[in-house]
Amino acid sequence: MATRAESAAATRRALLDAAAELLDLGGPEAVTLREVGARAGVTRGAPYRHFAGKDSLLTAVATESWERIGDRVHALRTDPALPASEKLRGALRALIGVGRDQPHLYQVLFRRRGDRPGERGEALERVRLQLCGPEGDPAAADRAAGRFQDEFLAIVATLVGEHDAPHYGALLLGSAHGIAGMELSGHLGPDKWRTTADELVDTLVRVVADAGETTWQRPAPHSSQPPC
């Protein structure tokens, strides 16, 4: 017989799975606590015992999604059989793939900071955390996204060095986000641009790899001190 804690964990799992499914099917508008509870097959009051509201639930979905993306990039980074350029290509495609396969989730992951739950003032935030706890904590989503960024930067650093990794990392992620957005909106048409998202990723990887080779081959500056 399941313990109380195990039963609560199973209910949370069912609610999160149902919310993710509804998000994929109809976007954020389709995600309501009532619909999520019905899809999960739990009692009507169960969703309200685990989440303060829709924003809390979507934040928890986003947190788990960032964790999965971070796990995938970590696996790429630590794969000894892959060259650095392939690790970078795989990481970029992992992010763009979310936009391609789960466009509603992608939009939730990249909501403007001011539009995310938990950014309505400290007093309201304290009340919200007391009600919904860490399951819908925006700080947890930030930590999960930050872990993905750290794993990504570590891959970039193997190509261009730690000093230049933030610069090229920001360029790569900004470009990947733009590619995903153009593809998602239908503005990356092959007739107009004569390219695809995957070809653009290949170009980005080549540019950064070439920049890294230039950096590593750059001679050290000569000392201005006269010889002894």
C-alpha positions as a Python dict, from the first residue, in 0.01 Angstrom:
ca = {
    (1, 'M'): (0, 0, 0),
    (2, 'A'): (138, 342, -99),
    (3, 'T'): (237, 578, 178),
    (4, 'R'): (89, 924, 204),
    (5, 'A'): (408, 1080, 65),
    (6, 'E'): (417, 834, -225),
    (7, 'S'): (53, 905, -306),
    (8, 'A'): (116, 1282, -302),
    (9, 'A'): (421, 1241, -527),
    (10, 'A'): (220, 1030, -771),
    (11, 'T'): (-53, 1294, -781),
    (12, 'R'): (198, 1572, -849),
    (13, 'R'): (353, 1361, -1125),
    (14, 'A'): (14, 1302, -1286),
    (15, 'L'): (-73, 1672, -1267),
    (16, 'L'): (255, 1780, -1425),
    (17, 'D'): (222, 1524, -1704),
    (18, 'A'): (-135, 1633, -1772),
    (19, 'A'): (-35, 2000, -1775),
    (20, 'A'): (247, 1932, -2021),
    (21, 'E'): (8, 1744, -2250),
    (22, 'L'): (-252, 2021, -2242),
    (23, 'L'): (18, 2280, -2305),
    (24, 'D'): (135, 2093, -2615),
    (25, 'L'): (-222, 2053, -2741),
    (26, 'G'): (-359, 2402, -2688),
    (27, 'G'): (-101, 2636, -2544),
    (28, 'P'): (-110, 2810, -2204),
    (29, 'E'): (-477, 2899, -2248),
    (30, 'A'): (-565, 2528, -2240),
    (31, 'V'): (-392, 2476, -1905),
    (32, 'T'): (-633, 2530, -1616),
    (33, 'L'): (-624, 2353, -1283),
    (34, 'R'): (-970, 2210, -1349),
    (35, 'E'): (-876, 2067, -1690),
    (36, 'V'): (-542, 1941, -1561),
    (37, 'G'): (-711, 1762, -1272),
    (38, 'A'): (-969, 1606, -1502),
    (39, 'R'): (-702, 1484, -1745),
    (40, 'A'): (-491, 1348, -1460),
    (41, 'G'): (-791, 1163, -1317),
    (42, 'V'): (-760, 1307, -967),
    (43, 'T'): (-1017, 1463, -738),
    (44, 'R'): (-1132, 1817, -817),
    (45, 'G'): (-952, 1962, -518),
    (46, 'A'): (-621, 1781, -571),
    (47, 'P'): (-463, 2036, -811),
    (48, 'Y'): (-528, 2319, -566),
    (49, 'R'): (-347, 2133, -289),
    (50, 'H'): (-31, 2113, -498),
    (51, 'F'): (-28, 2438, -696),
    (52, 'A'): (-140, 2790, -610),
    (53, 'G'): (-265, 2850, -962),
    (54, 'K'): (-197, 2818, -1331),
    (55, 'D'): (126, 3020, -1318),
    (56, 'S'): (261, 2798, -1043),
    (57, 'L'): (184, 2489, -1247),
    (58, 'L'): (338, 2625, -1568),
    (59, 'T'): (649, 2728, -1376),
    (60, 'A'): (688, 2372, -1250),
    (61, 'V'): (646, 2241, -1607),
    (62, 'A'): (912, 2486, -1728),
    (63, 'T'): (1149, 2382, -1449),
    (64, 'E'): (1127, 2016, -1544),
    (65, 'S'): (1173, 2102, -1912),
    (66, 'W'): (1488, 2304, -1842),
    (67, 'E'): (1617, 2014, -1633),
    (68, 'R'): (1565, 1773, -1923),
    (69, 'I'): (1741, 2005, -2166),
    (70, 'G'): (2025, 2048, -1917),
    (71, 'D'): (2055, 1670, -1880),
    (72, 'R'): (2075, 1631, -2256),
    (73, 'V'): (2347, 1894, -2292),
    (74, 'H'): (2536, 1744, -1997),
    (75, 'A'): (2530, 1406, -2170),
    (76, 'L'): (2668, 1567, -2485),
    (77, 'R'): (2939, 1753, -2294),
    (78, 'T'): (3062, 1443, -2113),
    (79, 'D'): (3051, 1207, -2413),
    (80, 'P'): (3418, 1120, -2480),
    (81, 'A'): (3340, 993, -2829),
    (82, 'L'): (3210, 1327, -2960),
    (83, 'P'): (3435, 1605, -3089),
    (84, 'A'): (3370, 1950, -2945),
    (85, 'S'): (3203, 2078, -3261),
    (86, 'E'): (2952, 1791, -3256),
    (87, 'K'): (2876, 1857, -2891),
    (88, 'L'): (2801, 2220, -2975),
    (89, 'R'): (2590, 2124, -3275),
    (90, 'G'): (2391, 1881, -3063),
    (91, 'A'): (2334, 2137, -2788),
    (92, 'L'): (2204, 2398, -3032),
    (93, 'R'): (1978, 2146, -3202),
    (94, 'A'): (1843, 2034, -2865),
    (95, 'L'): (1723, 2385, -2791),
    (96, 'I'): (1588, 2454, -3139),
    (97, 'G'): (1421, 2113, -3137),
    (98, 'V'): (1203, 2216, -2843),
    (99, 'G'): (1080, 2514, -3043),
    (100, 'R'): (1012, 2289, -3339),
    (101, 'D'): (845, 1999, -3159),
    (102, 'Q'): (684, 2178, -2862),
    (103, 'P'): (628, 2539, -2966),
    (104, 'H'): (392, 2623, -2678),
    (105, 'L'): (641, 2490, -2424),
    (106, 'Y'): (919, 2685, -2593),
    (107, 'Q'): (724, 3008, -2553),
    (108, 'V'): (671, 2934, -2183),
    (109, 'L'): (1044, 2868, -2137),
    (110, 'F'): (1128, 3207, -2288),
    (111, 'R'): (857, 3423, -2138),
    (112, 'R'): (976, 3772, -2059),
    (113, 'R'): (1100, 3796, -1702),
    (114, 'G'): (829, 4045, -1612),
    (115, 'D'): (564, 3805, -1742),
    (116, 'R'): (677, 3515, -1530),
    (117, 'P'): (514, 3421, -1202),
    (118, 'G'): (691, 3534, -890),
    (119, 'E'): (783, 3880, -1017),
    (120, 'R'): (499, 4079, -869),
    (121, 'G'): (667, 4215, -558),
    (122, 'E'): (825, 4058, -252),
    (123, 'A'): (510, 4050, -37),
    (124, 'L'): (303, 3871, -300),
    (125, 'E'): (592, 3638, -371),
    (126, 'R'): (618, 3534, -6),
    (127, 'V'): (247, 3455, 1),
    (128, 'R'): (271, 3261, -325),
    (129, 'L'): (562, 3051, -200),
    (130, 'Q'): (379, 2974, 122),
    (131, 'L'): (86, 2848, -82),
    (132, 'C'): (252, 2651, -359),
    (133, 'G'): (601, 2577, -231),
    (134, 'P'): (898, 2478, -447),
    (135, 'E'): (686, 2299, -710),
    (136, 'G'): (606, 2633, -869),
    (137, 'D'): (906, 2831, -751),
    (138, 'P'): (1038, 3060, -1028),
    (139, 'A'): (1381, 3048, -863),
    (140, 'A'): (1388, 2674, -932),
    (141, 'A'): (1316, 2742, -1298),
    (142, 'D'): (1598, 2998, -1304),
    (143, 'R'): (1837, 2747, -1148),
    (144, 'A'): (1742, 2481, -1402),
    (145, 'A'): (1786, 2724, -1691),
    (146, 'G'): (2116, 2839, -1539),
    (147, 'R'): (2240, 2481, -1524),
    (148, 'F'): (2167, 2441, -1895),
    (149, 'Q'): (2355, 2765, -1964),
    (150, 'D'): (2654, 2647, -1759),
    (151, 'E'): (2668, 2315, -1944),
    (152, 'F'): (2640, 2500, -2275),
    (153, 'L'): (2917, 2745, -2182),
    (154, 'A'): (3143, 2455, -2088),
    (155, 'I'): (3102, 2314, -2439),
    (156, 'V'): (3170, 2652, -2598),
    (157, 'A'): (3480, 2693, -2381),
    (158, 'T'): (3635, 2379, -2529),
    (159, 'L'): (3628, 2554, -2867),
    (160, 'V'): (3716, 2916, -2787),
    (161, 'G'): (3856, 2906, -2433),
    (162, 'E'): (3700, 3012, -2105),
    (163, 'H'): (3774, 3382, -2154),
    (164, 'D'): (3579, 3409, -2480),
    (165, 'A'): (3311, 3150, -2398),
    (166, 'P'): (3053, 3399, -2258),
    (167, 'H'): (3079, 3621, -2566),
    (168, 'Y'): (3042, 3339, -2815),
    (169, 'G'): (2794, 3156, -2593),
    (170, 'A'): (2562, 3458, -2591),
    (171, 'L'): (2602, 3493, -2968),
    (172, 'L'): (2517, 3128, -3022),
    (173, 'L'): (2216, 3118, -2791),
    (174, 'G'): (2083, 3446, -2929),
    (175, 'S'): (2121, 3312, -3281),
    (176, 'A'): (1960, 2979, -3190),
    (177, 'H'): (1667, 3159, -3030),
    (178, 'G'): (1626, 3370, -3343),
    (179, 'I'): (1640, 3063, -3566),
    (180, 'A'): (1380, 2886, -3353),
    (181, 'G'): (1157, 3193, -3356),
    (182, 'M'): (1178, 3234, -3733),
    (183, 'E'): (1106, 2866, -3788),
    (184, 'L'): (819, 2873, -3538),
    (185, 'S'): (661, 3179, -3701),
    (186, 'G'): (699, 3039, -4052),
    (187, 'H'): (938, 3317, -4157),
    (188, 'L'): (1229, 3083, -4227),
    (189, 'G'): (1094, 2973, -4562),
    (190, 'P'): (1338, 2789, -4791),
    (191, 'D'): (1205, 2972, -5097),
    (192, 'K'): (1302, 3309, -4951),
    (193, 'W'): (1622, 3229, -4762),
    (194, 'R'): (1729, 2907, -4938),
    (195, 'T'): (1843, 2752, -4612),
    (196, 'T'): (1715, 2553, -4316),
    (197, 'A'): (1752, 2573, -3939),
    (198, 'D'): (1994, 2281, -3940),
    (199, 'E'): (2211, 2443, -4208),
    (200, 'L'): (2220, 2765, -4007),
    (201, 'V'): (2329, 2569, -3700),
    (202, 'D'): (2609, 2411, -3905),
    (203, 'T'): (2722, 2760, -4010),
    (204, 'L'): (2723, 2884, -3651),
    (205, 'V'): (2932, 2587, -3540),
    (206, 'R'): (3183, 2643, -3820),
    (207, 'V'): (3215, 3013, -3738),
    (208, 'V'): (3281, 2946, -3370),
    (209, 'A'): (3515, 2656, -3441),
    (210, 'D'): (3715, 2875, -3681),
    (211, 'A'): (3726, 3153, -3423),
    (212, 'G'): (3853, 2905, -3168),
    (213, 'E'): (4131, 2787, -3396),
    (214, 'T'): (4237, 3147, -3451),
    (215, 'T'): (4237, 3210, -3075),
    (216, 'W'): (4441, 2904, -2992),
    (217, 'Q'): (4691, 2976, -3270),
    (218, 'R'): (4734, 3342, -3179),
    (219, 'P'): (5098, 3399, -3072),
    (220, 'A'): (5163, 3525, -2723),
    (221, 'P'): (5248, 3896, -2705),
    (222, 'H'): (5619, 3975, -2693),
    (223, 'S'): (5751, 4123, -2374),
    (224, 'S'): (5853, 4486, -2393),
    (225, 'Q'): (6124, 4432, -2134),
    (226, 'P'): (6478, 4432, -2269),
    (227, 'P'): (6673, 4109, -2233),
    (228, 'C'): (6892, 4078, -1927),
}
